[in-house]
Short mmCIF file of C-alpha atoms and ligand atoms in Angstrom, two decimals:
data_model
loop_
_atom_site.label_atom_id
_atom_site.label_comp_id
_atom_site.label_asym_id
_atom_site.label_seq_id
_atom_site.Cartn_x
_atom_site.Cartn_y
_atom_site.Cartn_z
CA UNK A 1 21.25 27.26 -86.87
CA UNK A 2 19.12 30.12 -88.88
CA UNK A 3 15.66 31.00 -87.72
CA UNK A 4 13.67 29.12 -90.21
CA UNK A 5 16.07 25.96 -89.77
CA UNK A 6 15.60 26.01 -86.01
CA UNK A 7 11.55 26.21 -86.84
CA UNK A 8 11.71 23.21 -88.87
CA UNK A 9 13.54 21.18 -86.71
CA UNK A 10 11.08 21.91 -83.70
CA UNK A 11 8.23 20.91 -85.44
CA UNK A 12 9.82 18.04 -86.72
CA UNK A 13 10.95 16.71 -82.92
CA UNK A 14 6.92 17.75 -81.87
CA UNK A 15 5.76 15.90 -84.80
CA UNK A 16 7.62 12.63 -84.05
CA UNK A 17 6.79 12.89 -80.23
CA UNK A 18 3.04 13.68 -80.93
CA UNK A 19 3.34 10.06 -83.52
CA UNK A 20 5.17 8.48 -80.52
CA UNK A 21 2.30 9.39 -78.18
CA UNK A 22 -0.06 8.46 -80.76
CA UNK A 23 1.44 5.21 -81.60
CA UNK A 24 2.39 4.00 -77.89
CA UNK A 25 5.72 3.85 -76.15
CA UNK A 26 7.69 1.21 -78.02
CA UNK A 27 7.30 3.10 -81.33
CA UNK A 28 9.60 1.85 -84.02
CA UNK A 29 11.71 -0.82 -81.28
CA UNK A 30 11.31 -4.40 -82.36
CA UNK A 31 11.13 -7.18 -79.72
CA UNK A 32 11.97 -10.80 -80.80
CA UNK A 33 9.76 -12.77 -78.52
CA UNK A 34 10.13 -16.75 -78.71
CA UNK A 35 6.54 -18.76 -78.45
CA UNK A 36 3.95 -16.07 -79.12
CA UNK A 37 1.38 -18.31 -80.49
CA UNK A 38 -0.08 -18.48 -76.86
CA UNK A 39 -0.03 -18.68 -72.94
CA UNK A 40 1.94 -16.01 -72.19
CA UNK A 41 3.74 -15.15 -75.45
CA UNK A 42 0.57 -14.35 -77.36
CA UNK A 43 -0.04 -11.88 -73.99
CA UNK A 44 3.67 -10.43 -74.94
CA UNK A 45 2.99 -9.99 -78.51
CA UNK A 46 -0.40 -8.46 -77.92
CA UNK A 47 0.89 -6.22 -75.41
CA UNK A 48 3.87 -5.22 -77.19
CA UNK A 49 2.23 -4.56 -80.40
CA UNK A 50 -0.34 -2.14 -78.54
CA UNK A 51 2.35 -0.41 -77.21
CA UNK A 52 3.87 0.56 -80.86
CA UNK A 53 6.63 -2.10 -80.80
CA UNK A 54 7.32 -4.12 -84.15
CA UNK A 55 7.18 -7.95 -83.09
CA UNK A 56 9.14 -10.97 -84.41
CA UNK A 57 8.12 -14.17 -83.20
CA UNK A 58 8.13 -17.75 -83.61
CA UNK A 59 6.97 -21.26 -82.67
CA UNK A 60 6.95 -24.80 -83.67
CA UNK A 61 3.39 -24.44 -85.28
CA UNK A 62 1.58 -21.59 -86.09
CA UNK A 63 -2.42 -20.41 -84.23
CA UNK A 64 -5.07 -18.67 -84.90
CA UNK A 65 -3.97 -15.87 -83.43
CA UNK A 66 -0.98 -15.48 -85.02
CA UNK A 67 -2.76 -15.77 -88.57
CA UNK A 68 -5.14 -12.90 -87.20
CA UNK A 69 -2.58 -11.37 -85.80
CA UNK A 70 -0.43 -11.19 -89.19
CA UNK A 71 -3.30 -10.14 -91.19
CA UNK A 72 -3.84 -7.30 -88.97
CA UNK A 73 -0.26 -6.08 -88.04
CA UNK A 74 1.03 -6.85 -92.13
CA UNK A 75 4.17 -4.68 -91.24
CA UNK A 76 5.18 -4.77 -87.80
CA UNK A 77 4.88 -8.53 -87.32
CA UNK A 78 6.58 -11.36 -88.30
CA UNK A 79 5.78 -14.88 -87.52
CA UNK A 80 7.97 -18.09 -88.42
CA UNK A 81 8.10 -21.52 -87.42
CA UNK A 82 10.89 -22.67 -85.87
CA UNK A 83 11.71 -25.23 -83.38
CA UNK A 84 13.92 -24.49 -80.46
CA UNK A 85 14.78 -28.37 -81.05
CA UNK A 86 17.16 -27.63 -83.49
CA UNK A 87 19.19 -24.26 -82.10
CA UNK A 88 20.55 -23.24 -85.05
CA UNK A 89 17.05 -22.92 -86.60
CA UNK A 90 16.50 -19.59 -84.14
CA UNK A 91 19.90 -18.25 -85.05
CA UNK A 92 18.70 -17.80 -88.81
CA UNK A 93 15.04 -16.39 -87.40
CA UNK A 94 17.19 -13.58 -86.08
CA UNK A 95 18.95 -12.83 -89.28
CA UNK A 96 15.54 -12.70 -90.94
CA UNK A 97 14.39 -10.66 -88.64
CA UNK A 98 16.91 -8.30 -88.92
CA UNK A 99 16.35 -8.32 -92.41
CA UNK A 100 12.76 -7.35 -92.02
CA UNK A 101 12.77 -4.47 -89.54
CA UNK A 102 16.85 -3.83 -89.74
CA UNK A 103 16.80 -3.16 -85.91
CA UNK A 104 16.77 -5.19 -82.98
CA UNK A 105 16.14 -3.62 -79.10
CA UNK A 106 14.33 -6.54 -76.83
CA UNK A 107 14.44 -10.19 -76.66
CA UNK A 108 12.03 -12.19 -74.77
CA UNK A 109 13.29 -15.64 -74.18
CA UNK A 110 9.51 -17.35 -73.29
CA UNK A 111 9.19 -20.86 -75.36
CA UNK A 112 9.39 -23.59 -72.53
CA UNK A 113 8.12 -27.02 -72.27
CA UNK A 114 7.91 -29.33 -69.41
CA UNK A 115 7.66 -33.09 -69.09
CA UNK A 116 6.57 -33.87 -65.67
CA UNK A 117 7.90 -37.32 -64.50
CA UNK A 118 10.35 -38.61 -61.89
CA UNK A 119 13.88 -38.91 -63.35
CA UNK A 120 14.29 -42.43 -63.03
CA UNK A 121 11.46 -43.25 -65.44
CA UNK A 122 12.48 -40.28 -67.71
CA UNK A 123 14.09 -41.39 -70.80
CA UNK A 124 17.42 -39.53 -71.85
CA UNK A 125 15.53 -38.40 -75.37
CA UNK A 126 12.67 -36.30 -73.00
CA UNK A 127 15.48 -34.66 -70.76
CA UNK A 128 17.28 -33.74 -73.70
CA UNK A 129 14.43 -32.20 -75.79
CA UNK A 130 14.25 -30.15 -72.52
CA UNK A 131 17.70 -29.07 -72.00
CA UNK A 132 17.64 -28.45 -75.47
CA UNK A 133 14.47 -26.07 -76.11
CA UNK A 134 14.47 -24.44 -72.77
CA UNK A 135 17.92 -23.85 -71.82
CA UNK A 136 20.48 -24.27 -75.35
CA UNK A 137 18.27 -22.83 -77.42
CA UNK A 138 17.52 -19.89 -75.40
CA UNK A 139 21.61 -19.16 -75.10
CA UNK A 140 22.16 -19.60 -78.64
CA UNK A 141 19.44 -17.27 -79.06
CA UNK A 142 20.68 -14.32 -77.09
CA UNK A 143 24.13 -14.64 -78.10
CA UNK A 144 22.71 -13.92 -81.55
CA UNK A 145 20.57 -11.06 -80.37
CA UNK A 146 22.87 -9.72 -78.18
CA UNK A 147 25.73 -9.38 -81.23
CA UNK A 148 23.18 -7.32 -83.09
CA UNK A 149 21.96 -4.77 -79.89
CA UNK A 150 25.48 -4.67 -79.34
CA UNK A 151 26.13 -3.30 -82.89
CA UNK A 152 23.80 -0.25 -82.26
CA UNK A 153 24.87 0.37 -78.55
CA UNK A 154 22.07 -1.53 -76.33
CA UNK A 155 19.07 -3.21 -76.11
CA UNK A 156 17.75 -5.89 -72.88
CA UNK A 157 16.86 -9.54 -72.88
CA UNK A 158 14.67 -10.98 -70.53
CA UNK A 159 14.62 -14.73 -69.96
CA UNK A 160 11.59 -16.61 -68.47
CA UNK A 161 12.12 -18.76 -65.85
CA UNK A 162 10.18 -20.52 -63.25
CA UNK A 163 9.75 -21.03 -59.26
CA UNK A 164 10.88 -24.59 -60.03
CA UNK A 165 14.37 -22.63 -60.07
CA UNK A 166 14.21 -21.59 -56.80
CA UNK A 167 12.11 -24.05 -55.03
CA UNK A 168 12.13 -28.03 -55.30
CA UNK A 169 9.42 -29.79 -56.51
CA UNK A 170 8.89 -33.46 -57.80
CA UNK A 171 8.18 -34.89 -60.94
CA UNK A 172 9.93 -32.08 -62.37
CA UNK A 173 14.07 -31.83 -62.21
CA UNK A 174 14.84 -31.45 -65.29
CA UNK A 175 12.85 -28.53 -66.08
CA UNK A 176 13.88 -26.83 -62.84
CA UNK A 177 17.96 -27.60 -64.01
CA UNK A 178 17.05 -26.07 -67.14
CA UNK A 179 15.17 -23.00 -64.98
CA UNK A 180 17.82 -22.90 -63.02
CA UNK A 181 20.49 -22.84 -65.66
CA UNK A 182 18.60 -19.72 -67.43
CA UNK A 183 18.68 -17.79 -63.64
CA UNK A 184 22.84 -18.45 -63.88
CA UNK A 185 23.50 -17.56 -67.09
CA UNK A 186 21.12 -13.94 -66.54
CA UNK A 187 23.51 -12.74 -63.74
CA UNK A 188 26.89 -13.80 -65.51
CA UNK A 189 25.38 -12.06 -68.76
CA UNK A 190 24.38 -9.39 -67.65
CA UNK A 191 28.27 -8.43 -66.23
CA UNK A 192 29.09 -9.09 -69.67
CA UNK A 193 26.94 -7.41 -71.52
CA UNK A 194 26.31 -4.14 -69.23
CA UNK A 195 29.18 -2.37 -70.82
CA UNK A 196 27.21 -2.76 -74.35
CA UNK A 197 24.59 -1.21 -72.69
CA UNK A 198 22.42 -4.05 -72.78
CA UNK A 199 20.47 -5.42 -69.78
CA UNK A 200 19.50 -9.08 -69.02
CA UNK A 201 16.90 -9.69 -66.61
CA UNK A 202 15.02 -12.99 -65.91
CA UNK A 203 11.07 -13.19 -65.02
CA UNK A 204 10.11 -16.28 -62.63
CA UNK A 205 6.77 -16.96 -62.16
CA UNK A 206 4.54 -19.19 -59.94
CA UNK A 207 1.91 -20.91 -61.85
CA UNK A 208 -0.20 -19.18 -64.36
CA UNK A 209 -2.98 -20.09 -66.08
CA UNK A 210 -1.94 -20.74 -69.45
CA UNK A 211 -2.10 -24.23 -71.40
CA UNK A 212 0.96 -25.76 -69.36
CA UNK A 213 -1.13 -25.59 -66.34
CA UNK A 214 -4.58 -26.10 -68.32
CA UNK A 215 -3.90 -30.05 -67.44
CA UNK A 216 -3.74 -29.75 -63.58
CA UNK A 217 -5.88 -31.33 -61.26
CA UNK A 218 -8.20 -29.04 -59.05
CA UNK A 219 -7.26 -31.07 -56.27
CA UNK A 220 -3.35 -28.98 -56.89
CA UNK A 221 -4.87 -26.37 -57.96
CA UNK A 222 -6.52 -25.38 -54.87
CA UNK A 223 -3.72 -26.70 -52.48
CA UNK A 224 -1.58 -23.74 -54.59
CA UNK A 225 -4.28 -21.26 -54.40
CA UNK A 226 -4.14 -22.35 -50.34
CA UNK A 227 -0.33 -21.76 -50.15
CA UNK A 228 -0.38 -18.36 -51.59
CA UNK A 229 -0.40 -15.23 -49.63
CA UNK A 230 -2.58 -13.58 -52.44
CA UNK A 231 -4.93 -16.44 -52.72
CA UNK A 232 -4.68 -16.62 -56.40
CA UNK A 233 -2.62 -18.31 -59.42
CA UNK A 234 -1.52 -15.54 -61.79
CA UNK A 235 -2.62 -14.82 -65.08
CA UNK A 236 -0.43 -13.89 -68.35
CA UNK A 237 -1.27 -10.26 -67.67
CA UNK A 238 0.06 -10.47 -64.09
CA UNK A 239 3.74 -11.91 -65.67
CA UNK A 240 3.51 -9.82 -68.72
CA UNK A 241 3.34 -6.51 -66.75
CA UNK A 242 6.83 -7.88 -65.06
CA UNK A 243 8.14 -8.39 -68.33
CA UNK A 244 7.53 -4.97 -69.66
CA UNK A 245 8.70 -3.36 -66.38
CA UNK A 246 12.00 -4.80 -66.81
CA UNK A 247 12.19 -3.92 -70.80
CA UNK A 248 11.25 -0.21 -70.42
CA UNK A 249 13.19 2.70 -69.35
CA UNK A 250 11.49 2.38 -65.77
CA UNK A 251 14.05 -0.37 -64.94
CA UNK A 252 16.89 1.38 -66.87
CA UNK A 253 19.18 0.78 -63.98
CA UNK A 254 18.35 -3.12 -63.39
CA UNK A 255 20.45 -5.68 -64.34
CA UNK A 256 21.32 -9.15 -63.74
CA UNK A 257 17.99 -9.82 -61.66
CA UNK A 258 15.31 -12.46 -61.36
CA UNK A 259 11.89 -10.84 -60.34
CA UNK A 260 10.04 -13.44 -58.45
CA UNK A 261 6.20 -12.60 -59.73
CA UNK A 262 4.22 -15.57 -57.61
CA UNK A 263 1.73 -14.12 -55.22
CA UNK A 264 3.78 -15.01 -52.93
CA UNK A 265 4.06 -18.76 -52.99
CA UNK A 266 7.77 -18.81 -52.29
CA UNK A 267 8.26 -16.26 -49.60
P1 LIG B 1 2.54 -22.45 -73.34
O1 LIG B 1 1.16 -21.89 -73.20
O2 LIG B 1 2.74 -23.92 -73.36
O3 LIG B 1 3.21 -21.81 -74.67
C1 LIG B 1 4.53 -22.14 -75.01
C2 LIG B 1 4.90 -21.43 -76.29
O4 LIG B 1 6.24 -21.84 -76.65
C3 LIG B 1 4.01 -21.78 -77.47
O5 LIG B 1 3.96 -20.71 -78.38
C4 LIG B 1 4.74 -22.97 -78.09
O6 LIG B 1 4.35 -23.15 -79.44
C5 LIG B 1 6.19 -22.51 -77.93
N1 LIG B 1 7.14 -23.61 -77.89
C6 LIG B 1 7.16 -24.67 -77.04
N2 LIG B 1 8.16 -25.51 -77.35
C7 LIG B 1 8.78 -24.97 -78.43
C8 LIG B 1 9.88 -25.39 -79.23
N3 LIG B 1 10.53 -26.54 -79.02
N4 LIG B 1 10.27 -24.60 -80.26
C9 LIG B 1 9.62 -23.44 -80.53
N5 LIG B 1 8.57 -23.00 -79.81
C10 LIG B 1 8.15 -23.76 -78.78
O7 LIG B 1 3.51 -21.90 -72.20
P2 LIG B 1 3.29 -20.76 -71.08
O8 LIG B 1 2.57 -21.40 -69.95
O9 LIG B 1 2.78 -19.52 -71.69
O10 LIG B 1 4.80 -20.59 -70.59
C11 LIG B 1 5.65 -19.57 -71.07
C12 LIG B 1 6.95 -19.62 -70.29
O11 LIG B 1 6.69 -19.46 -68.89
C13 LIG B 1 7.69 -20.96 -70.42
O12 LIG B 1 9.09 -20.73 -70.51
C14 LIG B 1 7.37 -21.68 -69.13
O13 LIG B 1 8.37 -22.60 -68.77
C15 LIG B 1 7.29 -20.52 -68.15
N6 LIG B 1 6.49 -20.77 -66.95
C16 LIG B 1 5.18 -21.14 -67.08
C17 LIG B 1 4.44 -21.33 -65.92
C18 LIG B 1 2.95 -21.64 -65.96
O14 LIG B 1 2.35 -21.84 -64.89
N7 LIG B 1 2.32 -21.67 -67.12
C19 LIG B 1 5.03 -21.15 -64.64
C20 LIG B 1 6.37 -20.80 -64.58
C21 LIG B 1 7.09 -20.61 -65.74
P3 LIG B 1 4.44 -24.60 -80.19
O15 LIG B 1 3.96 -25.63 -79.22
O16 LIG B 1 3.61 -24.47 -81.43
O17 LIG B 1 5.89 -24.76 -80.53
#
């Protein structure tokens, strides 16, 4: 390399690290994250966007945060509807997606629902919508992502479970199977998928305050607070920071783990 040629290239590489420092750590990645029009996904997208990622995400119906959200961020976010309902519906959100921003480095598996009720009242249409949205969906969703981070040599998923994985509760079976399903299918994954260089982690949180638990009575709410060594429910932030722990080159060498993040409730 000549002199001047050697000059130019330096400045170049301290040009695009200054921009990189300027813009944030995630500078130029884009992270699919599913549900970002609130609770925890809005926290994501918010978070992820600060941190100079460009953000896909989706949900049945759309918020006003993800209108402000899209006026402010016009080209490093993207915002469909979609409705994990119908699988095949996220499979073409990921090929616009990679139209959009052509790359594809973190997926965020967040949209859940819940239908709290005992199983024998439960009719077969509610435990399907469930298996469906929180557990299908979400597989048909990586495998879809993960063909794409495989194509340029890595990327990490991280799928958000739930305590009701790991710890029985009533009223709520179904959504645990489906919780538990997503904890399974993280470890086998991720022995898959390390050779690709991709990473699959899952996140499993106690109860946060989000709209899911906006409904509970303060009569639980306090027996929870009770039972937790840190005296507290979590908020988003408290998950979120989990979730960009495992998607960031601090956790480069973790793989196929769920990261219980629950004040302790379950210890
Ligand atoms: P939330 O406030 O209810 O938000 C759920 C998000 O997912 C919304 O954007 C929602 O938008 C979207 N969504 C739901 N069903 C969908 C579907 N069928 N298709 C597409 N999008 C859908 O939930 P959250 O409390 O933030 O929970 C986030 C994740 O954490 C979930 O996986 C949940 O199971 C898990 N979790 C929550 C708690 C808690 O205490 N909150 C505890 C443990 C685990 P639309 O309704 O417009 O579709």
């Amino acid at each position: 390399m000549t002199d001047n040629l050697s000059t130019a290239v330096q400045h170049a590489e301290h040009a695009e690290q200054a921009e990189g420092a300027e813009h944030g750590v995630g500078e130029g990645r884009v992270a699919v994250v599913s549900g970002g029009s609130r609770g925890l996904g809005r926290v994501l997208v918010e978070r992820l966007l600060a941190d100079g990622w460009r953000v896909a995400t989706f949900s049945r119906s759309s918020s006003a945060f993800i209108a402000e959200t899209s006026a402010a961020h016009p080209g490093s976010f993207h915002w469909e509807a979609v409705d994990l309902g119908d699988p095949a519906t996220a499979r073409t959100f990921v090929r616009n997606v990679f139209r959009t921003f052509g790359r594809l480095d973190l997926l965020v598996n967040n949209a859940g629902l819940v239908r709290e009720e005992l199983l024998f009242t439960m009719p077969p249409k509610a435990i399907e919508t469930q298996i469906t949205a929180n557990l299908v969906a979400p597989i048909m969703l990586t495998q879809a992502c993960a063909r794409l981070m495989t194509r340029q040599g890595g990327g990490s998923i991280v799928n958000i479970s739930s305590i009701n994985a790991v710890r029985g509760y009533r009223g709520v079976s179904v959504y645990a199977a489906t919780k538990a399903g997503l904890d399974g299918f993280t470890r086998s994954l991720a022995r898959e998928l390390g050779e690709n260089g991709i990473r699959v982690n899952s996140v499993v949180p106690g109860y946060f305050d989000s709209a899911m638990t906006a409904e509970m009575p303060a009569a639980h709410r306090v027996r929870i607070e009770r039972r937790t060594p840190l005296g507290r429910l979590a908020s988003a932030d408290d998950i979120a920071d989990a979730v960009l722990y495992l998607s960031s080159p601090r956790a480069q060498f973790v793989t196929g783990q769920s990261l219980v993040i629950d004040g302790g409730l379950t210890c």
